């Protein structure tokens, strides 16, 4: 009587022959020459795809300008940003360690605006666009941090945070070729019934035309955009209250009322100062 636990020898032999058949020299059902032809086919096929991709990329790169993006229709208007880089500014006047992060952020940002650094740049004519289309490397107009006066961090190294009247710096994002019409300036309002007293530096919070246009990072490597400092003149009645401040760029053709982009030509932040 045959032993039921014995496995058929034919099945095991068939499995081994599939891996390698010594009679025909086949490996996994194909001979060495067949495998070589398949390998050669895929080498040629993927080599052709790689060549087509490289050629396409090369042709596309020939259409690009090293200095100016080809398509700029989506960034025709700049956004506004603030420094310190916080949209919720919480200040405890009696705790310097608490507001030191804002002071450090402002000081770090203003390093490239130091008077000693800016004196190496060009003293430009005010009220006139600084057009330099015929120059390969563009000059940079001076913007000294001393122009920010009480918000420069020079006379008051705490930028007003110790006295409960903090400074906030507002800048426009860089847009290549931007030449705003009119006389752009920053106007800030508190979202409450009573107006909040503020001071602007430079005078009237204006962005002078001499800082425009911007020609791009490669052509304008040392460019610094103009900055407007806003000093919030808070008093005792304003402390321990959340104040929502909205700042807009006005006086020009720059957009500041797009409901789909809350940073386009405007920025909103909150300030809370405690004694």
PDB file of C-alpha atoms in Angstrom:
ATOM      1  CA  UNK A   1       0.000   0.000   0.000  1.00  0.00           C
ATOM      2  CA  UNK A   2       1.435   3.356  -1.001  1.00  0.00           C
ATOM      3  CA  UNK A   3       2.393   5.864   1.673  1.00  0.00           C
ATOM      4  CA  UNK A   4      -0.074   8.806   1.533  1.00  0.00           C
ATOM      5  CA  UNK A   5       2.482  11.311   2.931  1.00  0.00           C
ATOM      6  CA  UNK A   6       4.831  10.853  -0.026  1.00  0.00           C
ATOM      7  CA  UNK A   7       4.706  13.829  -2.464  1.00  0.00           C
ATOM      8  CA  UNK A   8       4.580  13.224  -6.205  1.00  0.00           C
ATOM      9  CA  UNK A   9       8.079  13.573  -7.594  1.00  0.00           C
ATOM     10  CA  UNK A  10       6.757  15.038 -10.844  1.00  0.00           C
ATOM     11  CA  UNK A  11       5.460  18.247  -9.222  1.00  0.00           C
ATOM     12  CA  UNK A  12       8.755  18.964  -7.437  1.00  0.00           C
ATOM     13  CA  UNK A  13      10.690  18.322 -10.638  1.00  0.00           C
ATOM     14  CA  UNK A  14       8.371  20.606 -12.603  1.00  0.00           C
ATOM     15  CA  UNK A  15       8.912  23.457 -10.097  1.00  0.00           C
ATOM     16  CA  UNK A  16      12.687  23.095 -10.239  1.00  0.00           C
ATOM     17  CA  UNK A  17      12.645  22.945 -14.041  1.00  0.00           C
ATOM     18  CA  UNK A  18      10.746  26.224 -14.130  1.00  0.00           C
ATOM     19  CA  UNK A  19      13.509  27.957 -12.123  1.00  0.00           C
ATOM     20  CA  UNK A  20      16.265  26.385 -14.185  1.00  0.00           C
ATOM     21  CA  UNK A  21      15.936  23.663 -16.791  1.00  0.00           C
ATOM     22  CA  UNK A  22      19.346  22.003 -17.349  1.00  0.00           C
ATOM     23  CA  UNK A  23      18.092  20.244 -20.486  1.00  0.00           C
ATOM     24  CA  UNK A  24      17.155  23.451 -22.369  1.00  0.00           C
ATOM     25  CA  UNK A  25      19.245  25.964 -20.409  1.00  0.00           C
ATOM     26  CA  UNK A  26      16.140  28.046 -19.639  1.00  0.00           C
ATOM     27  CA  UNK A  27      15.932  30.298 -16.550  1.00  0.00           C
ATOM     28  CA  UNK A  28      12.360  31.123 -15.426  1.00  0.00           C
ATOM     29  CA  UNK A  29      11.059  30.006 -18.796  1.00  0.00           C
ATOM     30  CA  UNK A  30      13.531  31.902 -21.005  1.00  0.00           C
ATOM     31  CA  UNK A  31      16.935  31.224 -22.460  1.00  0.00           C
ATOM     32  CA  UNK A  32      19.928  33.499 -21.844  1.00  0.00           C
ATOM     33  CA  UNK A  33      19.631  35.010 -25.341  1.00  0.00           C
ATOM     34  CA  UNK A  34      15.936  35.742 -24.759  1.00  0.00           C
ATOM     35  CA  UNK A  35      16.717  37.497 -21.457  1.00  0.00           C
ATOM     36  CA  UNK A  36      19.505  39.464 -23.141  1.00  0.00           C
ATOM     37  CA  UNK A  37      17.125  40.689 -25.867  1.00  0.00           C
ATOM     38  CA  UNK A  38      14.547  41.772 -23.259  1.00  0.00           C
ATOM     39  CA  UNK A  39      17.228  43.613 -21.272  1.00  0.00           C
ATOM     40  CA  UNK A  40      18.487  45.324 -24.436  1.00  0.00           C
ATOM     41  CA  UNK A  41      14.941  46.355 -25.362  1.00  0.00           C
ATOM     42  CA  UNK A  42      14.326  48.057 -22.017  1.00  0.00           C
ATOM     43  CA  UNK A  43      17.727  49.754 -22.071  1.00  0.00           C
ATOM     44  CA  UNK A  44      16.951  51.239 -25.486  1.00  0.00           C
ATOM     45  CA  UNK A  45      13.343  52.062 -24.540  1.00  0.00           C
ATOM     46  CA  UNK A  46      14.134  53.873 -21.281  1.00  0.00           C
ATOM     47  CA  UNK A  47      17.181  55.481 -22.849  1.00  0.00           C
ATOM     48  CA  UNK A  48      14.915  56.918 -25.537  1.00  0.00           C
ATOM     49  CA  UNK A  49      12.468  58.223 -22.895  1.00  0.00           C
ATOM     50  CA  UNK A  50      15.312  59.807 -20.938  1.00  0.00           C
ATOM     51  CA  UNK A  51      16.622  61.440 -24.106  1.00  0.00           C
ATOM     52  CA  UNK A  52      13.168  62.806 -24.984  1.00  0.00           C
ATOM     53  CA  UNK A  53      12.722  64.182 -21.454  1.00  0.00           C
ATOM     54  CA  UNK A  54      16.171  65.817 -21.505  1.00  0.00           C
ATOM     55  CA  UNK A  55      15.536  67.359 -24.925  1.00  0.00           C
ATOM     56  CA  UNK A  56      12.152  68.719 -23.801  1.00  0.00           C
ATOM     57  CA  UNK A  57      13.636  70.244 -20.645  1.00  0.00           C
ATOM     58  CA  UNK A  58      16.477  71.803 -22.650  1.00  0.00           C
ATOM     59  CA  UNK A  59      14.037  73.388 -25.114  1.00  0.00           C
ATOM     60  CA  UNK A  60      11.907  74.730 -22.232  1.00  0.00           C
ATOM     61  CA  UNK A  61      14.949  76.195 -20.478  1.00  0.00           C
ATOM     62  CA  UNK A  62      15.885  78.113 -23.614  1.00  0.00           C
ATOM     63  CA  UNK A  63      12.657  80.105 -23.263  1.00  0.00           C
ATOM     64  CA  UNK A  64      13.451  81.287 -19.703  1.00  0.00           C
ATOM     65  CA  UNK A  65      15.102  84.543 -18.702  1.00  0.00           C
ATOM     66  CA  UNK A  66      17.691  84.389 -15.920  1.00  0.00           C
ATOM     67  CA  UNK A  67      16.534  87.762 -14.611  1.00  0.00           C
ATOM     68  CA  UNK A  68      12.762  87.929 -15.103  1.00  0.00           C
ATOM     69  CA  UNK A  69      10.043  85.252 -14.711  1.00  0.00           C
ATOM     70  CA  UNK A  70       8.203  84.602 -17.963  1.00  0.00           C
ATOM     71  CA  UNK A  71       4.728  84.661 -16.399  1.00  0.00           C
ATOM     72  CA  UNK A  72       3.935  87.140 -13.600  1.00  0.00           C
ATOM     73  CA  UNK A  73       0.214  87.737 -13.971  1.00  0.00           C
ATOM     74  CA  UNK A  74      -0.652  86.156 -10.599  1.00  0.00           C
ATOM     75  CA  UNK A  75       1.564  88.485  -8.545  1.00  0.00           C
ATOM     76  CA  UNK A  76       0.773  91.838 -10.130  1.00  0.00           C
ATOM     77  CA  UNK A  77      -0.033  93.331  -6.713  1.00  0.00           C
ATOM     78  CA  UNK A  78       2.127  92.907  -3.606  1.00  0.00           C
ATOM     79  CA  UNK A  79       1.032  91.621  -0.253  1.00  0.00           C
ATOM     80  CA  UNK A  80       1.843  93.281   3.060  1.00  0.00           C
ATOM     81  CA  UNK A  81       3.807  91.656   5.861  1.00  0.00           C
ATOM     82  CA  UNK A  82       4.702  92.828   9.355  1.00  0.00           C
ATOM     83  CA  UNK A  83       7.667  92.581  11.654  1.00  0.00           C
ATOM     84  CA  UNK A  84       7.822  91.200  14.260  1.00  0.00           C
ATOM     85  CA  UNK A  85       6.619  88.097  12.441  1.00  0.00           C
ATOM     86  CA  UNK A  86       3.581  87.533  14.657  1.00  0.00           C
ATOM     87  CA  UNK A  87      -0.044  88.296  13.881  1.00  0.00           C
ATOM     88  CA  UNK A  88      -0.864  88.130  17.615  1.00  0.00           C
ATOM     89  CA  UNK A  89       1.421  90.426  19.603  1.00  0.00           C
ATOM     90  CA  UNK A  90       1.043  89.893  23.367  1.00  0.00           C
ATOM     91  CA  UNK A  91       3.086  92.292  25.490  1.00  0.00           C
ATOM     92  CA  UNK A  92       3.573  92.216  29.239  1.00  0.00           C
ATOM     93  CA  UNK A  93       5.330  95.477  30.077  1.00  0.00           C
ATOM     94  CA  UNK A  94       6.614  94.198  33.424  1.00  0.00           C
ATOM     95  CA  UNK A  95       8.201  91.075  31.921  1.00  0.00           C
ATOM     96  CA  UNK A  96      11.063  91.853  29.490  1.00  0.00           C
ATOM     97  CA  UNK A  97      11.653  88.160  28.825  1.00  0.00           C
ATOM     98  CA  UNK A  98       8.097  87.877  27.491  1.00  0.00           C
ATOM     99  CA  UNK A  99       8.387  90.630  24.854  1.00  0.00           C
ATOM    100  CA  UNK A 100      12.081  90.074  24.117  1.00  0.00           C
ATOM    101  CA  UNK A 101      11.183  87.755  21.210  1.00  0.00           C
ATOM    102  CA  UNK A 102       9.533  90.685  19.420  1.00  0.00           C
ATOM    103  CA  UNK A 103      12.490  92.971  20.079  1.00  0.00           C
ATOM    104  CA  UNK A 104      14.960  90.331  18.834  1.00  0.00           C
ATOM    105  CA  UNK A 105      12.880  89.744  15.702  1.00  0.00           C
ATOM    106  CA  UNK A 106      12.843  93.448  14.885  1.00  0.00           C
ATOM    107  CA  UNK A 107      16.559  93.861  15.558  1.00  0.00           C
ATOM    108  CA  UNK A 108      17.445  90.914  13.344  1.00  0.00           C
ATOM    109  CA  UNK A 109      15.259  92.218  10.518  1.00  0.00           C
ATOM    110  CA  UNK A 110      16.805  95.702  10.647  1.00  0.00           C
ATOM    111  CA  UNK A 111      20.417  94.526  10.476  1.00  0.00           C
ATOM    112  CA  UNK A 112      20.585  94.990   6.705  1.00  0.00           C
ATOM    113  CA  UNK A 113      19.122  98.492   7.154  1.00  0.00           C
ATOM    114  CA  UNK A 114      21.962  99.640   9.423  1.00  0.00           C
ATOM    115  CA  UNK A 115      23.246 103.048   8.387  1.00  0.00           C
ATOM    116  CA  UNK A 116      26.784 101.692   7.978  1.00  0.00           C
ATOM    117  CA  UNK A 117      25.503  99.100   5.497  1.00  0.00           C
ATOM    118  CA  UNK A 118      23.168 101.440   3.619  1.00  0.00           C
ATOM    119  CA  UNK A 119      25.847 104.087   3.130  1.00  0.00           C
ATOM    120  CA  UNK A 120      27.448 101.701   0.638  1.00  0.00           C
ATOM    121  CA  UNK A 121      24.317 102.000  -1.531  1.00  0.00           C
ATOM    122  CA  UNK A 122      23.279 104.823  -3.845  1.00  0.00           C
ATOM    123  CA  UNK A 123      21.728 108.079  -2.648  1.00  0.00           C
ATOM    124  CA  UNK A 124      18.814 108.274  -5.073  1.00  0.00           C
ATOM    125  CA  UNK A 125      16.544 111.116  -6.108  1.00  0.00           C
ATOM    126  CA  UNK A 126      13.298 111.141  -4.160  1.00  0.00           C
ATOM    127  CA  UNK A 127       9.954 110.914  -5.926  1.00  0.00           C
ATOM    128  CA  UNK A 128      11.381 109.384  -9.131  1.00  0.00           C
ATOM    129  CA  UNK A 129      11.436 105.740 -10.249  1.00  0.00           C
ATOM    130  CA  UNK A 130      14.932 104.263 -10.199  1.00  0.00           C
ATOM    131  CA  UNK A 131      14.894 102.937 -13.769  1.00  0.00           C
ATOM    132  CA  UNK A 132      17.975 100.858 -14.672  1.00  0.00           C
ATOM    133  CA  UNK A 133      16.908  98.753 -17.653  1.00  0.00           C
ATOM    134  CA  UNK A 134      20.220  99.359 -19.418  1.00  0.00           C
ATOM    135  CA  UNK A 135      22.386  98.108 -16.526  1.00  0.00           C
ATOM    136  CA  UNK A 136      23.218  94.438 -15.980  1.00  0.00           C
ATOM    137  CA  UNK A 137      23.689  94.779 -12.206  1.00  0.00           C
ATOM    138  CA  UNK A 138      21.365  97.301 -10.650  1.00  0.00           C
ATOM    139  CA  UNK A 139      22.235  99.834  -7.962  1.00  0.00           C
ATOM    140  CA  UNK A 140      20.334  99.909  -4.664  1.00  0.00           C
ATOM    141  CA  UNK A 141      18.846 103.059  -3.126  1.00  0.00           C
ATOM    142  CA  UNK A 142      19.688 103.814   0.484  1.00  0.00           C
ATOM    143  CA  UNK A 143      17.120 103.111   3.175  1.00  0.00           C
ATOM    144  CA  UNK A 144      18.721 103.784   6.546  1.00  0.00           C
ATOM    145  CA  UNK A 145      17.111 102.442   9.691  1.00  0.00           C
ATOM    146  CA  UNK A 146      17.632 105.857  11.297  1.00  0.00           C
ATOM    147  CA  UNK A 147      14.769 107.053   9.052  1.00  0.00           C
ATOM    148  CA  UNK A 148      12.462 105.046  11.311  1.00  0.00           C
ATOM    149  CA  UNK A 149      13.400 107.357  14.183  1.00  0.00           C
ATOM    150  CA  UNK A 150      11.562 106.257  17.366  1.00  0.00           C
ATOM    151  CA  UNK A 151      11.015 102.809  15.840  1.00  0.00           C
ATOM    152  CA  UNK A 152      14.591 102.368  14.604  1.00  0.00           C
ATOM    153  CA  UNK A 153      15.776 100.585  17.743  1.00  0.00           C
ATOM    154  CA  UNK A 154      18.703 103.023  18.017  1.00  0.00           C
ATOM    155  CA  UNK A 155      17.571 105.454  20.726  1.00  0.00           C
ATOM    156  CA  UNK A 156      15.055 102.988  22.205  1.00  0.00           C
ATOM    157  CA  UNK A 157      16.465  99.476  21.952  1.00  0.00           C
ATOM    158  CA  UNK A 158      13.133  98.011  23.097  1.00  0.00           C
ATOM    159  CA  UNK A 159      11.186  99.503  20.156  1.00  0.00           C
ATOM    160  CA  UNK A 160       8.590 100.914  22.574  1.00  0.00           C
ATOM    161  CA  UNK A 161       7.589  97.548  24.025  1.00  0.00           C
ATOM    162  CA  UNK A 162       8.871  98.389  27.498  1.00  0.00           C
ATOM    163  CA  UNK A 163       6.693 101.497  27.682  1.00  0.00           C
ATOM    164  CA  UNK A 164       3.613  99.800  26.254  1.00  0.00           C
ATOM    165  CA  UNK A 165       3.691 101.673  22.930  1.00  0.00           C
ATOM    166  CA  UNK A 166       5.046  98.997  20.570  1.00  0.00           C
ATOM    167  CA  UNK A 167       6.419  99.543  17.077  1.00  0.00           C
ATOM    168  CA  UNK A 168       5.378  97.398  14.132  1.00  0.00           C
ATOM    169  CA  UNK A 169       7.209  97.447  10.799  1.00  0.00           C
ATOM    170  CA  UNK A 170       5.261  97.009   7.570  1.00  0.00           C
ATOM    171  CA  UNK A 171       6.763  96.072   4.232  1.00  0.00           C
ATOM    172  CA  UNK A 172       5.485  95.183   0.778  1.00  0.00           C
ATOM    173  CA  UNK A 173       6.477  91.888  -0.784  1.00  0.00           C
ATOM    174  CA  UNK A 174       8.859  92.157  -3.712  1.00  0.00           C
ATOM    175  CA  UNK A 175       7.291  92.103  -7.177  1.00  0.00           C
ATOM    176  CA  UNK A 176       9.626  92.330 -10.158  1.00  0.00           C
ATOM    177  CA  UNK A 177       8.964  95.357 -12.324  1.00  0.00           C
ATOM    178  CA  UNK A 178       6.370  96.889  -9.984  1.00  0.00           C
ATOM    179  CA  UNK A 179       5.951 100.658 -10.453  1.00  0.00           C
ATOM    180  CA  UNK A 180       3.018 101.770  -8.332  1.00  0.00           C
ATOM    181  CA  UNK A 181       1.178 104.791  -9.640  1.00  0.00           C
ATOM    182  CA  UNK A 182       0.328 107.705  -7.408  1.00  0.00           C
ATOM    183  CA  UNK A 183       1.928 108.122  -3.982  1.00  0.00           C
ATOM    184  CA  UNK A 184       1.551 104.869  -2.012  1.00  0.00           C
ATOM    185  CA  UNK A 185       1.400 105.094   1.766  1.00  0.00           C
ATOM    186  CA  UNK A 186       0.392 102.931   4.719  1.00  0.00           C
ATOM    187  CA  UNK A 187      -2.770 103.704   6.653  1.00  0.00           C
ATOM    188  CA  UNK A 188      -3.616 101.735   9.798  1.00  0.00           C
ATOM    189  CA  UNK A 189      -6.879 101.754  11.725  1.00  0.00           C
ATOM    190  CA  UNK A 190      -8.122 100.015  14.851  1.00  0.00           C
ATOM    191  CA  UNK A 191     -11.348  98.080  14.473  1.00  0.00           C
ATOM    192  CA  UNK A 192     -13.248  99.894  17.180  1.00  0.00           C
ATOM    193  CA  UNK A 193     -15.376 103.022  17.540  1.00  0.00           C
ATOM    194  CA  UNK A 194     -12.690 105.281  19.036  1.00  0.00           C
ATOM    195  CA  UNK A 195      -9.670 105.951  16.778  1.00  0.00           C
ATOM    196  CA  UNK A 196      -6.252 104.834  17.964  1.00  0.00           C
ATOM    197  CA  UNK A 197      -3.402 107.327  17.881  1.00  0.00           C
ATOM    198  CA  UNK A 198      -0.401 106.226  15.815  1.00  0.00           C
ATOM    199  CA  UNK A 199       2.855 107.637  14.480  1.00  0.00           C
ATOM    200  CA  UNK A 200       4.320 106.732  11.092  1.00  0.00           C
ATOM    201  CA  UNK A 201       7.971 106.682  10.077  1.00  0.00           C
ATOM    202  CA  UNK A 202       9.087 107.815   7.520  1.00  0.00           C
ATOM    203  CA  UNK A 203       6.724 110.782   7.531  1.00  0.00           C
ATOM    204  CA  UNK A 204       3.111 109.940   6.622  1.00  0.00           C
ATOM    205  CA  UNK A 205       4.056 106.283   6.123  1.00  0.00           C
ATOM    206  CA  UNK A 206       5.014 106.733   2.467  1.00  0.00           C
ATOM    207  CA  UNK A 207       6.815 104.346   0.137  1.00  0.00           C
ATOM    208  CA  UNK A 208       8.997 106.552  -2.033  1.00  0.00           C
ATOM    209  CA  UNK A 209       9.066 105.825  -5.776  1.00  0.00           C
ATOM    210  CA  UNK A 210      12.872 105.688  -5.811  1.00  0.00           C
ATOM    211  CA  UNK A 211      12.708 102.143  -4.375  1.00  0.00           C
ATOM    212  CA  UNK A 212      10.851 100.899  -7.465  1.00  0.00           C
ATOM    213  CA  UNK A 213      11.078  98.947  -9.672  1.00  0.00           C
ATOM    214  CA  UNK A 214      12.689  95.812  -8.291  1.00  0.00           C
ATOM    215  CA  UNK A 215      14.647  93.856 -10.919  1.00  0.00           C
ATOM    216  CA  UNK A 216      14.908  90.434  -9.300  1.00  0.00           C
ATOM    217  CA  UNK A 217      17.287  88.615  -6.992  1.00  0.00           C
ATOM    218  CA  UNK A 218      19.997  88.042  -9.602  1.00  0.00           C
ATOM    219  CA  UNK A 219      20.107  91.585 -11.006  1.00  0.00           C
ATOM    220  CA  UNK A 220      19.333  93.272  -7.680  1.00  0.00           C
ATOM    221  CA  UNK A 221      21.213  91.101  -5.151  1.00  0.00           C
ATOM    222  CA  UNK A 222      21.531  93.729  -2.388  1.00  0.00           C
ATOM    223  CA  UNK A 223      18.066  95.226  -2.750  1.00  0.00           C
ATOM    224  CA  UNK A 224      16.104  96.019   0.413  1.00  0.00           C
ATOM    225  CA  UNK A 225      12.474  97.017   0.128  1.00  0.00           C
ATOM    226  CA  UNK A 226      11.256 100.180   1.865  1.00  0.00           C
ATOM    227  CA  UNK A 227       9.703  99.851   5.297  1.00  0.00           C
ATOM    228  CA  UNK A 228       7.089 101.856   7.177  1.00  0.00           C
ATOM    229  CA  UNK A 229       7.178 101.838  10.975  1.00  0.00           C
ATOM    230  CA  UNK A 230       3.946 102.290  12.909  1.00  0.00           C
ATOM    231  CA  UNK A 231       4.157 103.237  16.581  1.00  0.00           C
ATOM    232  CA  UNK A 232       0.958 102.444  18.466  1.00  0.00           C
ATOM    233  CA  UNK A 233       0.407 105.232  21.012  1.00  0.00           C
ATOM    234  CA  UNK A 234      -1.534 103.184  23.542  1.00  0.00           C
ATOM    235  CA  UNK A 235      -2.678 104.711  26.815  1.00  0.00           C
ATOM    236  CA  UNK A 236      -4.001 103.305  30.084  1.00  0.00           C
ATOM    237  CA  UNK A 237      -7.483 102.761  28.632  1.00  0.00           C
ATOM    238  CA  UNK A 238      -6.050 100.601  25.839  1.00  0.00           C
ATOM    239  CA  UNK A 239      -4.261  98.144  28.121  1.00  0.00           C
ATOM    240  CA  UNK A 240      -5.683  94.693  28.926  1.00  0.00           C
ATOM    241  CA  UNK A 241      -7.732  94.868  25.725  1.00  0.00           C
ATOM    242  CA  UNK A 242      -7.357  92.990  22.455  1.00  0.00           C
ATOM    243  CA  UNK A 243      -6.946  95.532  19.678  1.00  0.00           C
ATOM    244  CA  UNK A 244      -7.359  94.475  16.051  1.00  0.00           C
ATOM    245  CA  UNK A 245      -5.303  96.645  13.713  1.00  0.00           C
ATOM    246  CA  UNK A 246      -5.704  96.661   9.937  1.00  0.00           C
ATOM    247  CA  UNK A 247      -3.076  98.318   7.749  1.00  0.00           C
ATOM    248  CA  UNK A 248      -3.577  99.003   4.048  1.00  0.00           C
ATOM    249  CA  UNK A 249      -1.517 100.465   1.244  1.00  0.00           C
ATOM    250  CA  UNK A 250      -3.414 103.425  -0.149  1.00  0.00           C
ATOM    251  CA  UNK A 251      -2.878 106.373  -2.452  1.00  0.00           C
ATOM    252  CA  UNK A 252      -2.006 104.268  -5.494  1.00  0.00           C
ATOM    253  CA  UNK A 253      -3.362 101.736  -7.972  1.00  0.00           C
ATOM    254  CA  UNK A 254      -2.353  98.809  -5.752  1.00  0.00           C
ATOM    255  CA  UNK A 255      -5.265  96.596  -4.720  1.00  0.00           C
ATOM    256  CA  UNK A 256      -6.142  96.275  -1.041  1.00  0.00           C
ATOM    257  CA  UNK A 257      -9.695  94.904  -0.973  1.00  0.00           C
ATOM    258  CA  UNK A 258      -9.553  91.406  -2.439  1.00  0.00           C
ATOM    259  CA  UNK A 259     -11.802  89.163  -0.331  1.00  0.00           C
ATOM    260  CA  UNK A 260      -9.995  86.053  -1.573  1.00  0.00           C
ATOM    261  CA  UNK A 261      -6.579  87.206  -0.328  1.00  0.00           C
ATOM    262  CA  UNK A 262      -6.498  88.939   3.069  1.00  0.00           C
ATOM    263  CA  UNK A 263      -2.797  89.847   2.648  1.00  0.00           C
ATOM    264  CA  UNK A 264      -3.100  91.490  -0.786  1.00  0.00           C
ATOM    265  CA  UNK A 265      -2.302  95.146  -0.147  1.00  0.00           C
ATOM    266  CA  UNK A 266      -3.269  94.822   3.506  1.00  0.00           C
ATOM    267  CA  UNK A 267      -2.491  92.997   6.725  1.00  0.00           C
ATOM    268  CA  UNK A 268      -4.428  92.521   9.953  1.00  0.00           C
ATOM    269  CA  UNK A 269      -2.908  91.761  13.349  1.00  0.00           C
ATOM    270  CA  UNK A 270      -3.864  91.876  17.034  1.00  0.00           C
ATOM    271  CA  UNK A 271      -2.140  93.601  19.912  1.00  0.00           C
ATOM    272  CA  UNK A 272      -2.683  92.970  23.627  1.00  0.00           C
ATOM    273  CA  UNK A 273      -0.657  94.958  26.163  1.00  0.00           C
ATOM    274  CA  UNK A 274      -0.787  94.373  29.910  1.00  0.00           C
ATOM    275  CA  UNK A 275       0.755  96.552  32.607  1.00  0.00           C
TER     276      UNK A 275
END
